[in-house]
Amino acid sequence: MTLSHERVRIVPLIFPRQIESDVEEAIKKADVLIEALNWIRRFRGKYVVIKFGGSALEETAAVKAFLTDVIFMSTVGMKPILIHGGGKAISAAMSEAGIEPKFVQGRRYTDARTIDIVARVLAGEICQSLVDEINNRNGKAVPLNYLTQNCLIGRTLKLNDDRGEPVDLGCVGEVYEINRELIKRTCEEGVIPVIPSVAVDREGRLLNVNAD
């Protein structure tokens, strides 16, 4: 009986650069997760209030990266509550409407025409866009504001000038009460509440409040 011999060529296994890059990225992510474990254990099951605003809202990549982190927090058992402002977008909308922004003691003077713009931009545009982005990225979020379910109760903000005289800020307010049960129920359902910095007073009037 004769045996046939076949030559076998051994080819070294070479990973394409893309695969190498993916492996490196996976290792980096694993390192981040390992580092985050202590924080996850510490804040799991707890409410985490996050304020988002400023120039970051103008950068699409920054918004997506930030919301990915918020979704991750919710996924690992934290209860994020997202509060946002939108000063630059408001100023741009006012400029389009021919209204020049006016600030008094660092607060945006808000008359009846301005509050309509503020409320529309914050609740109708920015808030809804953040909610849509979270949901599109397989997260769960709902807007909580005067257009849906309001959770911020405010009152007119009263300030005095250097002489002790009252300062007229228009429809500018401060939050003095929140609907805790609504926010708690939303979080318990595994949904991220997204809340714009617009409050409603006892008479149903809209107020521009500070997101802080």
Tab-separated table of C-alpha atoms in Angstrom:
chain	number	residue	atom	x	y	z
A	1	MET	CA	0.000	0.000	0.000
A	2	THR	CA	1.371	3.358	-0.950
A	3	LEU	CA	0.736	6.617	0.832
A	4	SER	CA	0.350	9.838	-1.082
A	5	HIS	CA	1.949	12.911	0.330
A	6	GLU	CA	0.346	16.341	-0.142
A	7	ARG	CA	2.076	19.524	0.613
A	8	VAL	CA	0.218	21.755	3.041
A	9	ARG	CA	0.976	25.437	2.985
A	10	ILE	CA	0.640	27.170	6.326
A	11	VAL	CA	-0.351	30.785	5.961
A	12	PRO	CA	0.265	33.091	8.935
A	13	LEU	CA	-2.959	34.567	10.343
A	14	ILE	CA	-2.953	38.293	9.747
A	15	PHE	CA	-5.703	40.547	11.133
A	16	PRO	CA	-6.756	43.382	8.853
A	17	ARG	CA	-6.206	46.810	10.337
A	18	GLN	CA	-9.941	47.294	10.867
A	19	ILE	CA	-10.134	44.138	12.991
A	20	GLU	CA	-7.108	45.237	15.000
A	21	SER	CA	-8.744	48.624	15.505
A	22	ASP	CA	-12.004	46.985	16.627
A	23	VAL	CA	-10.136	44.774	19.091
A	24	GLU	CA	-8.301	47.765	20.539
A	25	GLU	CA	-11.577	49.666	20.849
A	26	ALA	CA	-13.196	46.698	22.611
A	27	ILE	CA	-10.283	46.511	25.054
A	28	LYS	CA	-10.599	50.233	25.800
A	29	LYS	CA	-14.322	49.851	26.443
A	30	ALA	CA	-13.691	46.879	28.713
A	31	ASP	CA	-11.169	48.936	30.686
A	32	VAL	CA	-13.719	51.735	31.058
A	33	LEU	CA	-16.374	49.293	32.272
A	34	ILE	CA	-13.993	47.775	34.815
A	35	GLU	CA	-13.133	51.256	36.070
A	36	ALA	CA	-16.824	52.162	36.222
A	37	LEU	CA	-17.860	49.111	38.259
A	38	ASN	CA	-17.390	50.834	41.612
A	39	TRP	CA	-19.480	53.787	40.479
A	40	ILE	CA	-22.163	51.481	39.095
A	41	ARG	CA	-22.376	49.613	42.408
A	42	ARG	CA	-22.437	52.885	44.329
A	43	PHE	CA	-25.235	54.547	42.340
A	44	ARG	CA	-27.276	51.546	41.213
A	45	GLY	CA	-30.926	52.107	42.142
A	46	LYS	CA	-30.340	55.772	42.993
A	47	TYR	CA	-31.693	58.910	41.338
A	48	VAL	CA	-29.043	60.857	39.454
A	49	VAL	CA	-29.944	64.396	38.372
A	50	ILE	CA	-27.994	65.538	35.306
A	51	LYS	CA	-27.941	69.066	33.919
A	52	PHE	CA	-27.228	69.432	30.208
A	53	GLY	CA	-26.859	72.703	28.350
A	54	GLY	CA	-24.447	75.310	27.097
A	55	SER	CA	-22.394	74.931	23.933
A	56	ALA	CA	-22.600	71.100	24.133
A	57	LEU	CA	-26.186	71.306	22.886
A	58	GLU	CA	-24.914	72.839	19.649
A	59	GLU	CA	-22.590	69.924	18.863
A	60	THR	CA	-24.322	66.866	17.414
A	61	ALA	CA	-21.497	64.459	18.224
A	62	ALA	CA	-21.301	65.707	21.822
A	63	VAL	CA	-25.058	65.335	22.277
A	64	LYS	CA	-25.040	61.761	20.956
A	65	ALA	CA	-22.061	60.771	23.119
A	66	PHE	CA	-23.644	62.336	26.197
A	67	LEU	CA	-27.009	60.644	25.652
A	68	THR	CA	-25.276	57.300	25.100
A	69	ASP	CA	-23.777	57.685	28.581
A	70	VAL	CA	-27.187	58.550	30.026
A	71	ILE	CA	-28.717	55.454	28.409
A	72	PHE	CA	-25.872	53.357	29.836
A	73	MET	CA	-26.574	54.718	33.316
A	74	SER	CA	-30.207	53.684	32.999
A	75	THR	CA	-29.275	50.268	31.595
A	76	VAL	CA	-27.046	49.402	34.580
A	77	GLY	CA	-29.748	50.281	37.100
A	78	MET	CA	-29.283	53.973	37.846
A	79	LYS	CA	-32.238	56.370	37.576
A	80	PRO	CA	-31.052	59.379	35.560
A	81	ILE	CA	-33.170	62.528	35.465
A	82	LEU	CA	-32.142	64.859	32.656
A	83	ILE	CA	-32.621	68.620	33.106
A	84	HIS	CA	-31.697	70.937	30.252
A	85	GLY	CA	-31.549	74.572	29.240
A	86	GLY	CA	-30.906	76.051	25.820
A	87	GLY	CA	-29.724	79.639	26.046
A	88	LYS	CA	-28.039	79.809	22.643
A	89	ALA	CA	-31.002	78.316	20.813
A	90	ILE	CA	-33.317	80.773	22.567
A	91	SER	CA	-31.148	83.733	21.600
A	92	ALA	CA	-31.094	82.523	17.984
A	93	ALA	CA	-34.884	82.162	17.897
A	94	MET	CA	-35.316	85.621	19.402
A	95	SER	CA	-32.971	87.082	16.810
A	96	GLU	CA	-35.039	85.497	14.036
A	97	ALA	CA	-38.134	87.066	15.578
A	98	GLY	CA	-36.445	90.460	15.692
A	99	ILE	CA	-36.194	90.569	19.492
A	100	GLU	CA	-32.936	91.686	21.055
A	101	PRO	CA	-32.036	89.660	24.167
A	102	LYS	CA	-31.924	91.688	27.369
A	103	PHE	CA	-30.285	90.500	30.578
A	104	VAL	CA	-30.876	91.908	34.040
A	105	GLN	CA	-28.554	90.812	36.842
A	106	GLY	CA	-27.535	87.814	34.767
A	107	ARG	CA	-31.137	86.785	34.098
A	108	ARG	CA	-32.819	86.878	30.708
A	109	TYR	CA	-35.578	89.500	30.786
A	110	THR	CA	-38.655	87.621	29.637
A	111	ASP	CA	-41.765	89.456	28.483
A	112	ALA	CA	-44.928	87.800	27.156
A	113	ARG	CA	-43.578	87.520	23.619
A	114	THR	CA	-40.240	86.186	24.794
A	115	ILE	CA	-41.710	83.517	27.083
A	116	ASP	CA	-43.597	82.086	24.108
A	117	ILE	CA	-40.289	81.678	22.268
A	118	VAL	CA	-38.488	80.327	25.348
A	119	ALA	CA	-41.198	77.746	26.003
A	120	ARG	CA	-41.413	76.670	22.368
A	121	VAL	CA	-37.655	76.249	21.984
A	122	LEU	CA	-37.092	74.484	25.307
A	123	ALA	CA	-40.166	72.252	25.575
A	124	GLY	CA	-41.290	71.923	21.979
A	125	GLU	CA	-37.929	71.631	20.241
A	126	ILE	CA	-34.907	70.826	22.412
A	127	CYS	CA	-36.687	68.595	24.929
A	128	GLN	CA	-38.456	66.605	22.239
A	129	SER	CA	-35.271	66.243	20.178
A	130	LEU	CA	-33.396	64.833	23.197
A	131	VAL	CA	-36.219	62.389	23.883
A	132	ASP	CA	-36.315	61.300	20.235
A	133	GLU	CA	-32.540	60.784	20.171
A	134	ILE	CA	-32.621	58.625	23.320
A	135	ASN	CA	-35.480	56.514	21.963
A	136	ASN	CA	-33.787	56.172	18.570
A	137	ARG	CA	-30.700	54.826	20.350
A	138	ASN	CA	-32.763	52.057	21.998
A	139	GLY	CA	-33.210	53.922	25.258
A	140	LYS	CA	-36.510	54.936	26.858
A	141	ALA	CA	-37.323	58.577	27.570
A	142	VAL	CA	-40.339	60.863	27.897
A	143	PRO	CA	-40.654	64.656	28.020
A	144	LEU	CA	-42.042	66.082	31.248
A	145	ASN	CA	-43.185	69.654	30.710
A	146	TYR	CA	-46.248	71.854	30.334
A	147	LEU	CA	-46.963	70.316	26.900
A	148	THR	CA	-47.152	66.767	28.291
A	149	GLN	CA	-47.128	66.347	32.059
A	150	ASN	CA	-45.731	69.254	34.031
A	151	CYS	CA	-43.488	68.535	37.003
A	152	LEU	CA	-41.976	71.965	37.814
A	153	ILE	CA	-44.089	74.413	39.840
A	154	GLY	CA	-42.642	77.899	39.960
A	155	ARG	CA	-43.211	81.386	41.301
A	156	THR	CA	-42.107	84.785	40.057
A	157	LEU	CA	-38.510	85.541	40.937
A	158	LYS	CA	-38.083	88.743	42.938
A	159	LEU	CA	-34.741	90.528	43.019
A	160	ASN	CA	-33.636	93.946	44.221
A	161	ASP	CA	-31.104	96.284	42.666
A	162	ASP	CA	-28.187	97.957	44.492
A	163	ARG	CA	-30.559	100.540	45.968
A	164	GLY	CA	-32.941	97.903	47.276
A	165	GLU	CA	-35.531	98.615	44.615
A	166	PRO	CA	-37.413	95.666	43.037
A	167	VAL	CA	-36.158	94.588	39.616
A	168	ASP	CA	-38.637	93.742	36.882
A	169	LEU	CA	-37.604	90.491	35.187
A	170	GLY	CA	-40.917	89.756	33.501
A	171	CYS	CA	-41.840	86.068	33.288
A	172	VAL	CA	-38.751	84.838	35.121
A	173	GLY	CA	-39.261	82.499	38.018
A	174	GLU	CA	-37.779	79.992	40.405
A	175	VAL	CA	-38.826	76.424	41.127
A	176	TYR	CA	-40.191	75.927	44.621
A	177	GLU	CA	-42.029	72.654	44.194
A	178	ILE	CA	-41.778	69.585	41.977
A	179	ASN	CA	-44.099	66.695	41.214
A	180	ARG	CA	-41.969	64.064	42.885
A	181	GLU	CA	-44.453	61.252	42.363
A	182	LEU	CA	-44.536	61.815	38.600
A	183	ILE	CA	-40.747	61.827	38.333
A	184	LYS	CA	-40.395	58.838	40.654
A	185	ARG	CA	-43.024	56.829	38.778
A	186	THR	CA	-41.354	57.581	35.446
A	187	CYS	CA	-37.962	56.430	36.735
A	188	GLU	CA	-39.406	53.294	38.357
A	189	GLU	CA	-40.777	52.301	34.942
A	190	GLY	CA	-37.231	52.375	33.576
A	191	VAL	CA	-37.890	55.545	31.597
A	192	ILE	CA	-35.621	58.611	31.575
A	193	PRO	CA	-37.518	61.855	32.312
A	194	VAL	CA	-36.301	64.803	30.222
A	195	ILE	CA	-37.235	68.142	31.782
A	196	PRO	CA	-36.738	71.608	30.232
A	197	SER	CA	-36.164	74.696	32.368
A	198	VAL	CA	-39.738	75.979	32.051
A	199	ALA	CA	-42.020	76.027	35.094
A	200	VAL	CA	-45.725	76.730	35.545
A	201	ASP	CA	-47.044	78.837	38.421
A	202	ARG	CA	-50.276	78.252	40.353
A	203	GLU	CA	-52.188	80.437	37.887
A	204	GLY	CA	-50.946	78.453	34.916
A	205	ARG	CA	-48.487	81.097	33.740
A	206	LEU	CA	-45.255	79.934	32.124
A	207	LEU	CA	-41.995	80.982	33.760
A	208	ASN	CA	-38.424	80.936	32.497
A	209	VAL	CA	-36.344	79.294	35.239
A	210	ASN	CA	-32.671	78.515	35.646
A	211	ALA	CA	-31.789	74.910	34.759
A	212	ASP	CA	-29.378	74.841	37.711
